mmCIF file of C-alpha atoms in Angstrom:
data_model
loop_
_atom_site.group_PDB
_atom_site.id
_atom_site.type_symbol
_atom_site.label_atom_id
_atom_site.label_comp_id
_atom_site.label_asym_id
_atom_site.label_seq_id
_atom_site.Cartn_x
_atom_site.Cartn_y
_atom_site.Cartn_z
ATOM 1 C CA UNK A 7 -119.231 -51.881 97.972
ATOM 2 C CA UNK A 8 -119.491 -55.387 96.869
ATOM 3 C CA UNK A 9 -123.042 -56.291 95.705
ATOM 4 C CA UNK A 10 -125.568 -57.802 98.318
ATOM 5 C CA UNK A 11 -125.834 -61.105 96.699
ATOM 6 C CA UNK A 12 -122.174 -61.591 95.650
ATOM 7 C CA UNK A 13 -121.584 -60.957 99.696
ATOM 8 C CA UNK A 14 -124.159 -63.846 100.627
ATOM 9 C CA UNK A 15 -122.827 -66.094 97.797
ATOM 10 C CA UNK A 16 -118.782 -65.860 98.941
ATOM 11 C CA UNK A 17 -119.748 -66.345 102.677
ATOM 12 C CA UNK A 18 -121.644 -69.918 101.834
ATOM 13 C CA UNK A 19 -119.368 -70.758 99.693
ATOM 14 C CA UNK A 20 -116.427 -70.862 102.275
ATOM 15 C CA UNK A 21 -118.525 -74.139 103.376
ATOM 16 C CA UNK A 22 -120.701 -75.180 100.554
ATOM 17 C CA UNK A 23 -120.101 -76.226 97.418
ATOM 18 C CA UNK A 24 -123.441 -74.183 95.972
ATOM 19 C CA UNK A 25 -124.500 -75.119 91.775
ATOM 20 C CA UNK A 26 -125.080 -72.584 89.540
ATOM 21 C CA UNK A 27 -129.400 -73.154 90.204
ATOM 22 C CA UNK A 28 -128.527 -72.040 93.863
ATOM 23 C CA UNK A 29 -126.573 -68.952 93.182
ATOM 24 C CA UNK A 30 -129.252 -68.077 90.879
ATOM 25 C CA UNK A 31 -132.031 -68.382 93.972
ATOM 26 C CA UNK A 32 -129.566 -66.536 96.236
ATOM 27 C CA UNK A 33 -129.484 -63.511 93.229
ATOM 28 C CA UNK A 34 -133.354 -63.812 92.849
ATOM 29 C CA UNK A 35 -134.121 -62.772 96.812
ATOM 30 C CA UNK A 36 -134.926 -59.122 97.388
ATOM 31 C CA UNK A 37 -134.201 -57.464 100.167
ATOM 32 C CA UNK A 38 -133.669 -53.902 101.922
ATOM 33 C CA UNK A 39 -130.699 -52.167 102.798
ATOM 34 C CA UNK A 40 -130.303 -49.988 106.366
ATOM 35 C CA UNK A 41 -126.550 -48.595 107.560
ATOM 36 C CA UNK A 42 -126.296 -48.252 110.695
ATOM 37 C CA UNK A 43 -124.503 -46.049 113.294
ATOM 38 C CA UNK A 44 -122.019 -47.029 115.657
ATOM 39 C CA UNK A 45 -123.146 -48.943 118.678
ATOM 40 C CA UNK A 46 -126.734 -48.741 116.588
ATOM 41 C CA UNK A 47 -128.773 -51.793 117.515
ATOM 42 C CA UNK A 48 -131.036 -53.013 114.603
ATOM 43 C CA UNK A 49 -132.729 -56.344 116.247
ATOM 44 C CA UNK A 50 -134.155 -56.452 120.337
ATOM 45 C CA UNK A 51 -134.724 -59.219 122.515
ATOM 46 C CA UNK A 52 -138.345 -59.548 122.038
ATOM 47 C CA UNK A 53 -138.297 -58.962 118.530
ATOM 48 C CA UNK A 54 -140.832 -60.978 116.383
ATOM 49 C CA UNK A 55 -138.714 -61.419 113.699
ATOM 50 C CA UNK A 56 -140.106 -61.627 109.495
ATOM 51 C CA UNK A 57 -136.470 -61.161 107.930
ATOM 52 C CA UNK A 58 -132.811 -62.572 108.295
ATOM 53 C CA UNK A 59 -130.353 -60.096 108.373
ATOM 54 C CA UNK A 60 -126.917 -60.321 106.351
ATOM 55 C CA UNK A 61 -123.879 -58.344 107.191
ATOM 56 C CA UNK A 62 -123.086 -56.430 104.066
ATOM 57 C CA UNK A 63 -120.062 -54.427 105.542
ATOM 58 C CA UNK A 64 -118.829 -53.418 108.801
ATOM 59 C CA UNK A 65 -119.065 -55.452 111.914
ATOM 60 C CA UNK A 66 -121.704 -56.090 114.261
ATOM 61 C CA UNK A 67 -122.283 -58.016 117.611
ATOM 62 C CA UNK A 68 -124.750 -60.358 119.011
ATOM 63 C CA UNK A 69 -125.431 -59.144 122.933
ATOM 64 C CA UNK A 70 -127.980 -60.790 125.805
ATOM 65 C CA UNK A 71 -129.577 -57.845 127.548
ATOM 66 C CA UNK A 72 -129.104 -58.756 131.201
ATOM 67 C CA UNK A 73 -131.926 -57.332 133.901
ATOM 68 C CA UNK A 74 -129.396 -54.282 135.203
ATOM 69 C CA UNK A 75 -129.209 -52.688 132.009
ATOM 70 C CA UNK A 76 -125.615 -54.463 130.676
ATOM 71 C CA UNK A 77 -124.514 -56.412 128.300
ATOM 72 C CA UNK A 78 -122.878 -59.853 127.498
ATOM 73 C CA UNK A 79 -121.772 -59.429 124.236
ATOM 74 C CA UNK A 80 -121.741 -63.298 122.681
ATOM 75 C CA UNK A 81 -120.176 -63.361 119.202
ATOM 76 C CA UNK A 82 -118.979 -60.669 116.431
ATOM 77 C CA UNK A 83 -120.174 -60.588 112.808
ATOM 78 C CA UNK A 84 -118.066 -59.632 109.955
ATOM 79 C CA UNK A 85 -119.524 -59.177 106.037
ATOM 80 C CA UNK A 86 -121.182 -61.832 104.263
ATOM 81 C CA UNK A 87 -122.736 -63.481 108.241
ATOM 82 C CA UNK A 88 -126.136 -64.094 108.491
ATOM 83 C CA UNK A 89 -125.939 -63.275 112.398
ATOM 84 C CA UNK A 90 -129.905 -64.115 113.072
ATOM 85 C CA UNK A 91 -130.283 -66.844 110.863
ATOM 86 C CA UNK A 92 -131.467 -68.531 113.986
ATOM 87 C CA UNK A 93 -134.671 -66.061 113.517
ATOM 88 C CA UNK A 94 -135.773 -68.530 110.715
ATOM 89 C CA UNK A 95 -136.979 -70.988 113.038
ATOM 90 C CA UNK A 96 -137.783 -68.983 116.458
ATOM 91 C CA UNK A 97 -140.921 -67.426 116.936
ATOM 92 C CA UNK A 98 -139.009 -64.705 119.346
ATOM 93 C CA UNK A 99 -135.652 -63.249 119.284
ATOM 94 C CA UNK A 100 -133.658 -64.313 122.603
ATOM 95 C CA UNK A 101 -130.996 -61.825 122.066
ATOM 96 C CA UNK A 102 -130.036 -58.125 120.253
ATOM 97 C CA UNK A 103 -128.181 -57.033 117.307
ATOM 98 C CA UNK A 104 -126.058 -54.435 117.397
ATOM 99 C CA UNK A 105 -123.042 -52.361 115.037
ATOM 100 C CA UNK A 106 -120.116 -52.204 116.364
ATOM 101 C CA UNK A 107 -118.720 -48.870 114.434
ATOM 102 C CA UNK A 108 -120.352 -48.082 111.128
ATOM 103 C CA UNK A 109 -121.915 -50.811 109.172
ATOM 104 C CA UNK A 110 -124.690 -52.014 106.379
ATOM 105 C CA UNK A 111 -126.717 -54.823 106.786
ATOM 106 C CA UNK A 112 -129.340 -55.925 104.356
ATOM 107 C CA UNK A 113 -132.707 -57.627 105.473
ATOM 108 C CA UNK A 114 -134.082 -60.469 103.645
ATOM 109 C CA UNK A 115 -137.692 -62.018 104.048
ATOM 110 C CA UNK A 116 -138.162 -64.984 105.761
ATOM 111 C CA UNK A 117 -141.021 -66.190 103.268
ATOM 112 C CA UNK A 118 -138.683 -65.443 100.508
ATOM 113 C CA UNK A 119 -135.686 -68.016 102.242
ATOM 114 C CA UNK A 120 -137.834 -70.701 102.832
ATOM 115 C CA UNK A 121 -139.714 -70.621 99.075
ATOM 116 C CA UNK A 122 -135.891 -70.766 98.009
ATOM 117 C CA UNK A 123 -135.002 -73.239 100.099
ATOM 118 C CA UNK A 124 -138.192 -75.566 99.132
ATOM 119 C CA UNK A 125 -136.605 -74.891 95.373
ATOM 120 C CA UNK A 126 -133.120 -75.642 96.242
ATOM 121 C CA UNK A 127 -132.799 -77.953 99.392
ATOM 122 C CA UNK A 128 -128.424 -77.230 98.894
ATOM 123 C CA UNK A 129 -128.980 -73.662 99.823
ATOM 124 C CA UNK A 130 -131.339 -74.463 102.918
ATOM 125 C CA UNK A 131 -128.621 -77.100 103.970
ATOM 126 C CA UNK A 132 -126.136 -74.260 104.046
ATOM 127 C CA UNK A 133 -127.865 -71.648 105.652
ATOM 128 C CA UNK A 134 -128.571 -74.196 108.286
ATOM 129 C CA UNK A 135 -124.465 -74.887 108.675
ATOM 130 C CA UNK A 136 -124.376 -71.262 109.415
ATOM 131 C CA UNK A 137 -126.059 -71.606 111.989
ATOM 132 C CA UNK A 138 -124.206 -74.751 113.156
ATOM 133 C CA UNK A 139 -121.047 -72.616 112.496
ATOM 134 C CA UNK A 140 -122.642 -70.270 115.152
ATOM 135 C CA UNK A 141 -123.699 -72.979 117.543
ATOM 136 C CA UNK A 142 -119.799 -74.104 116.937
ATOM 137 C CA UNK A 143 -118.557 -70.505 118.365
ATOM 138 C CA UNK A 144 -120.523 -70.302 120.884
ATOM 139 C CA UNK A 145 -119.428 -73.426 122.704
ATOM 140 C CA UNK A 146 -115.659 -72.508 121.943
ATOM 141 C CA UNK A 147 -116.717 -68.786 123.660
ATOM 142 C CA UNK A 148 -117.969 -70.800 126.814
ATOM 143 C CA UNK A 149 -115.044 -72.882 127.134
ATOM 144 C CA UNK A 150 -112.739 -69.218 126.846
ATOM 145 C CA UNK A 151 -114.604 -67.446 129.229
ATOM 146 C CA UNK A 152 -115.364 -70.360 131.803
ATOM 147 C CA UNK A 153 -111.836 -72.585 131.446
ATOM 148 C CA UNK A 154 -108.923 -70.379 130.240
ATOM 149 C CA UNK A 155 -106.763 -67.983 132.155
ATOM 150 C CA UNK A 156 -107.368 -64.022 131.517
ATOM 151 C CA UNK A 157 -104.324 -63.812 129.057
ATOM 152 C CA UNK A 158 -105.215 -66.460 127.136
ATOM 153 C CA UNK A 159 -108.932 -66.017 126.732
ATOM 154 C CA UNK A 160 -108.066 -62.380 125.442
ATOM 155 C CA UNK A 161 -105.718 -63.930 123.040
ATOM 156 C CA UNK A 162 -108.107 -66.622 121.813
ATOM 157 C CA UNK A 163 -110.599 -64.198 121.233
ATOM 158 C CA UNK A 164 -108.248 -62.382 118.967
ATOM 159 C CA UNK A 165 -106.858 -65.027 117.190
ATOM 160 C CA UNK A 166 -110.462 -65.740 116.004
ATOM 161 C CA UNK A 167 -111.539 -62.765 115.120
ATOM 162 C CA UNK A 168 -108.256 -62.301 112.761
ATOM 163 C CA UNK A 169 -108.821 -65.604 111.676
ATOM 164 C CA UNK A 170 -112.987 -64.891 110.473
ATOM 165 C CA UNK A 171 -111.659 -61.602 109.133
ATOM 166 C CA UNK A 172 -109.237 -63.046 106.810
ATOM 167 C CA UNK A 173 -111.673 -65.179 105.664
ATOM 168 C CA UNK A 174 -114.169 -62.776 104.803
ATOM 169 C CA UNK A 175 -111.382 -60.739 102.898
ATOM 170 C CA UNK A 176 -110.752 -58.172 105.350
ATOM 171 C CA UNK A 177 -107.454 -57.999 106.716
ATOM 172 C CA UNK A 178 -104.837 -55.597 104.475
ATOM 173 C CA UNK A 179 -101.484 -57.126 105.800
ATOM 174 C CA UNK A 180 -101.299 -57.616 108.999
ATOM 175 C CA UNK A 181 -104.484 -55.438 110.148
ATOM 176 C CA UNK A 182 -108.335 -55.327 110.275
ATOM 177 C CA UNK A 183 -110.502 -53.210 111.454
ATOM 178 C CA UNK A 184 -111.830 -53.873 114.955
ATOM 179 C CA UNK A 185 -113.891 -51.409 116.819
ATOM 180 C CA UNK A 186 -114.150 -52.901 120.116
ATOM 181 C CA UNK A 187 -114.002 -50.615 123.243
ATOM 182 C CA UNK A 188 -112.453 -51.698 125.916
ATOM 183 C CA UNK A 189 -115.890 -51.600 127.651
ATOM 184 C CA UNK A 190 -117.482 -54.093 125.487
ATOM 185 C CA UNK A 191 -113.872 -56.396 125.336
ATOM 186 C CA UNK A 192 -114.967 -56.464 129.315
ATOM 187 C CA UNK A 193 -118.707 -57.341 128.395
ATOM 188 C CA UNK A 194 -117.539 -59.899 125.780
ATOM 189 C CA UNK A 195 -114.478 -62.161 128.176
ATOM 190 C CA UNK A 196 -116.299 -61.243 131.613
ATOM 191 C CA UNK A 197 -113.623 -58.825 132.732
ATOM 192 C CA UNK A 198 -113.655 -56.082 134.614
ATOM 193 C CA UNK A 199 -112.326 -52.338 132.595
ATOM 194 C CA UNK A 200 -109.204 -52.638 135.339
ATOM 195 C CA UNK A 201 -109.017 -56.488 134.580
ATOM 196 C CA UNK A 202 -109.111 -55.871 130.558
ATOM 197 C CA UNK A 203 -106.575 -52.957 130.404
ATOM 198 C CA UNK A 204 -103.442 -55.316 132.271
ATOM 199 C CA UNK A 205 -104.363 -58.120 129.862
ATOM 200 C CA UNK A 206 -104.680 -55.892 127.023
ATOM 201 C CA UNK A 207 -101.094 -54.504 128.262
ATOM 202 C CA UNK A 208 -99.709 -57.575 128.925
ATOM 203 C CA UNK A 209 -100.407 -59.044 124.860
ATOM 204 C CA UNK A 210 -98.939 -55.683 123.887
ATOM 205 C CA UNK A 211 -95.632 -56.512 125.660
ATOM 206 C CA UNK A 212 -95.372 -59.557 124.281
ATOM 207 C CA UNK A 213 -94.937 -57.912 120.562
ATOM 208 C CA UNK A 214 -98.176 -60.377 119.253
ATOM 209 C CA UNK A 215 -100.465 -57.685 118.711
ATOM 210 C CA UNK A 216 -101.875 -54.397 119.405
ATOM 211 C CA UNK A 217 -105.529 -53.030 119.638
ATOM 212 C CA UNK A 218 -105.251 -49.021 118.377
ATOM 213 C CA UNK A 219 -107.342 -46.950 116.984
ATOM 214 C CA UNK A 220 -110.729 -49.274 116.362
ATOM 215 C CA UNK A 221 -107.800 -51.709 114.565
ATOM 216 C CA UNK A 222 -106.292 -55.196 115.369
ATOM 217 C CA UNK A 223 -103.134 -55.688 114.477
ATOM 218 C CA UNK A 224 -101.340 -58.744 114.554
ATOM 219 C CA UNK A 225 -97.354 -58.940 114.588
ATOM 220 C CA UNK A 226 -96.679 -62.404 115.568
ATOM 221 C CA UNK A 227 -99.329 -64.854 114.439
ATOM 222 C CA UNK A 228 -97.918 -67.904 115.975
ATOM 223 C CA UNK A 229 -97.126 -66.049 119.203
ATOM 224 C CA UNK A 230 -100.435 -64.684 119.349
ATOM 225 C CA UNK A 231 -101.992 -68.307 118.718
ATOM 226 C CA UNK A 232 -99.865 -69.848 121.249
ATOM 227 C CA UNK A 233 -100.607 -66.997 123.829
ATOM 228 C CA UNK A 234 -104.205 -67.814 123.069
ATOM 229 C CA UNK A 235 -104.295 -72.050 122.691
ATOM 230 C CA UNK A 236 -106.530 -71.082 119.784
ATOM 231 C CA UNK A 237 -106.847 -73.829 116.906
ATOM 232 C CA UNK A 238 -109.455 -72.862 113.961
ATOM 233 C CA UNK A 239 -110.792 -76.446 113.548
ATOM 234 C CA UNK A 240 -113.847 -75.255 114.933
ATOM 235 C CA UNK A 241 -114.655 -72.688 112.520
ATOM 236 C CA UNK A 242 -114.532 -75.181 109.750
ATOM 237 C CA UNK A 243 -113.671 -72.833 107.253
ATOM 238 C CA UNK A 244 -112.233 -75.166 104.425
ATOM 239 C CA UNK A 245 -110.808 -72.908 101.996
ATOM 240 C CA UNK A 246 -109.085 -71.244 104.911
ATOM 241 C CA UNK A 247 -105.235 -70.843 105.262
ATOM 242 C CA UNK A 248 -103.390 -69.681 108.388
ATOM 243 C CA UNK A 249 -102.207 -66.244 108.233
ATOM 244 C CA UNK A 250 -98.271 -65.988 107.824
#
């Protein structure tokens, strides 16, 4: 497993140019390591939260707990995300944390970030564009799920998660690993099951991409982007290049 710091450091550098003094902060935090089981949440709604969690491997999802008991899942983590950054500068967590299939994260102390960012301002300004990065998805989620057809929104949602896998070095050739059921895919685009297996069917006929096994695996890129009207601009992943 790649060391907790080197994780952190690769992930703000896909945005941020970071000096040598603010990889050396980044390497100076402590923090404490948990894996976690499938569908194992590890922050509440309610939480008071003390650290920031960062995705060391595995994937995890942010959810809002709705009053019946289910979900709305609202964005996907891969490693090196700080998915609760936002807990830096809340007083109350507004939504959960949960892994997807098995996955570390490590847990860093608040009062350790913001002494580091007091030292070095350039790695406070890029913790903060994660969470712009975040803000960023979620508007692009509420365009899918409000403006786009059932097809496409499934599509789009692919296409980006291939996309932030590549980019966190996880895709080997055409695959990554994706445990989604098809009960959270539902809880994630605002389908119903009956709803998400025909779409899911229909992308498999058209010979973009398949979802097998707790894998996504793309065949056609540019079909699948197409199928999906999906355009990584707002990611804003500079050292990014589109899959083949």
């Amino acid at each position: 497993m790649e060391k907790v710091h080197d994780v952190l450091i690769r992930n703000l550098c896909e945005h941020t140019a970071l000096a040598d003094d603010d990889i050396a902060a980044i390497k100076a935090l402590t923090f404490a390591l948990r894996d976690l089981e499938p569908n194992e949440d590890f922050i509440r709604q309610g939480d008071e939260p003390e650290h920031s969690v960062l995705v060391v491997s595995g994937t995890v999802a942010r959810y809002h707990l709705l009053g019946s008991g289910r979900r709305q899942y609202l964005a996907f983590h891969f490693t090196g995300d700080l998915p609760d950054a936002q807990g830096l500068f809340i007083d109350e967590m507004d939504h959960g944390l949960s892994a997807l299939g098995p996955a570390s994260v490590a847990f860093i102390p608040h009062r350790e970030l913001f002494a580091a960012f007091r030292r070095r301002p350039t790695f406070g300004m890029a913790v903060w564009r994660e969470t712009l990065l975040d803000a960023a998805i979620f508007r692009e989620a509420i365009t899918n799920n409000s403006a786009r057809p059932m097809q496409m929104r499934m599509a789009h949602l692919f296409c980006e998660l291939f996309y932030r896998a590549r980019a966190a070095q996880l895709v080997r050739g055409n695959r990554c690993r994706m445990p989604i059921s098809l009960a959270q895919l539902g809880e994630t685009l605002g389908m119903a099951i009956a709803t998400v297996n025909r779409t899911l069917a229909e992308l498999r006929r058209s010979g973009a991409m398949d979802l097998r096994d707790g894998e996504l695996i793309v065949l056609k890129w540019r079909e699948l982007q197409r199928l999906g009207d999906f355009s990584p601009a707002y990611l804003h992943l500079k050292r990014q290049s589109p899959p083949p």
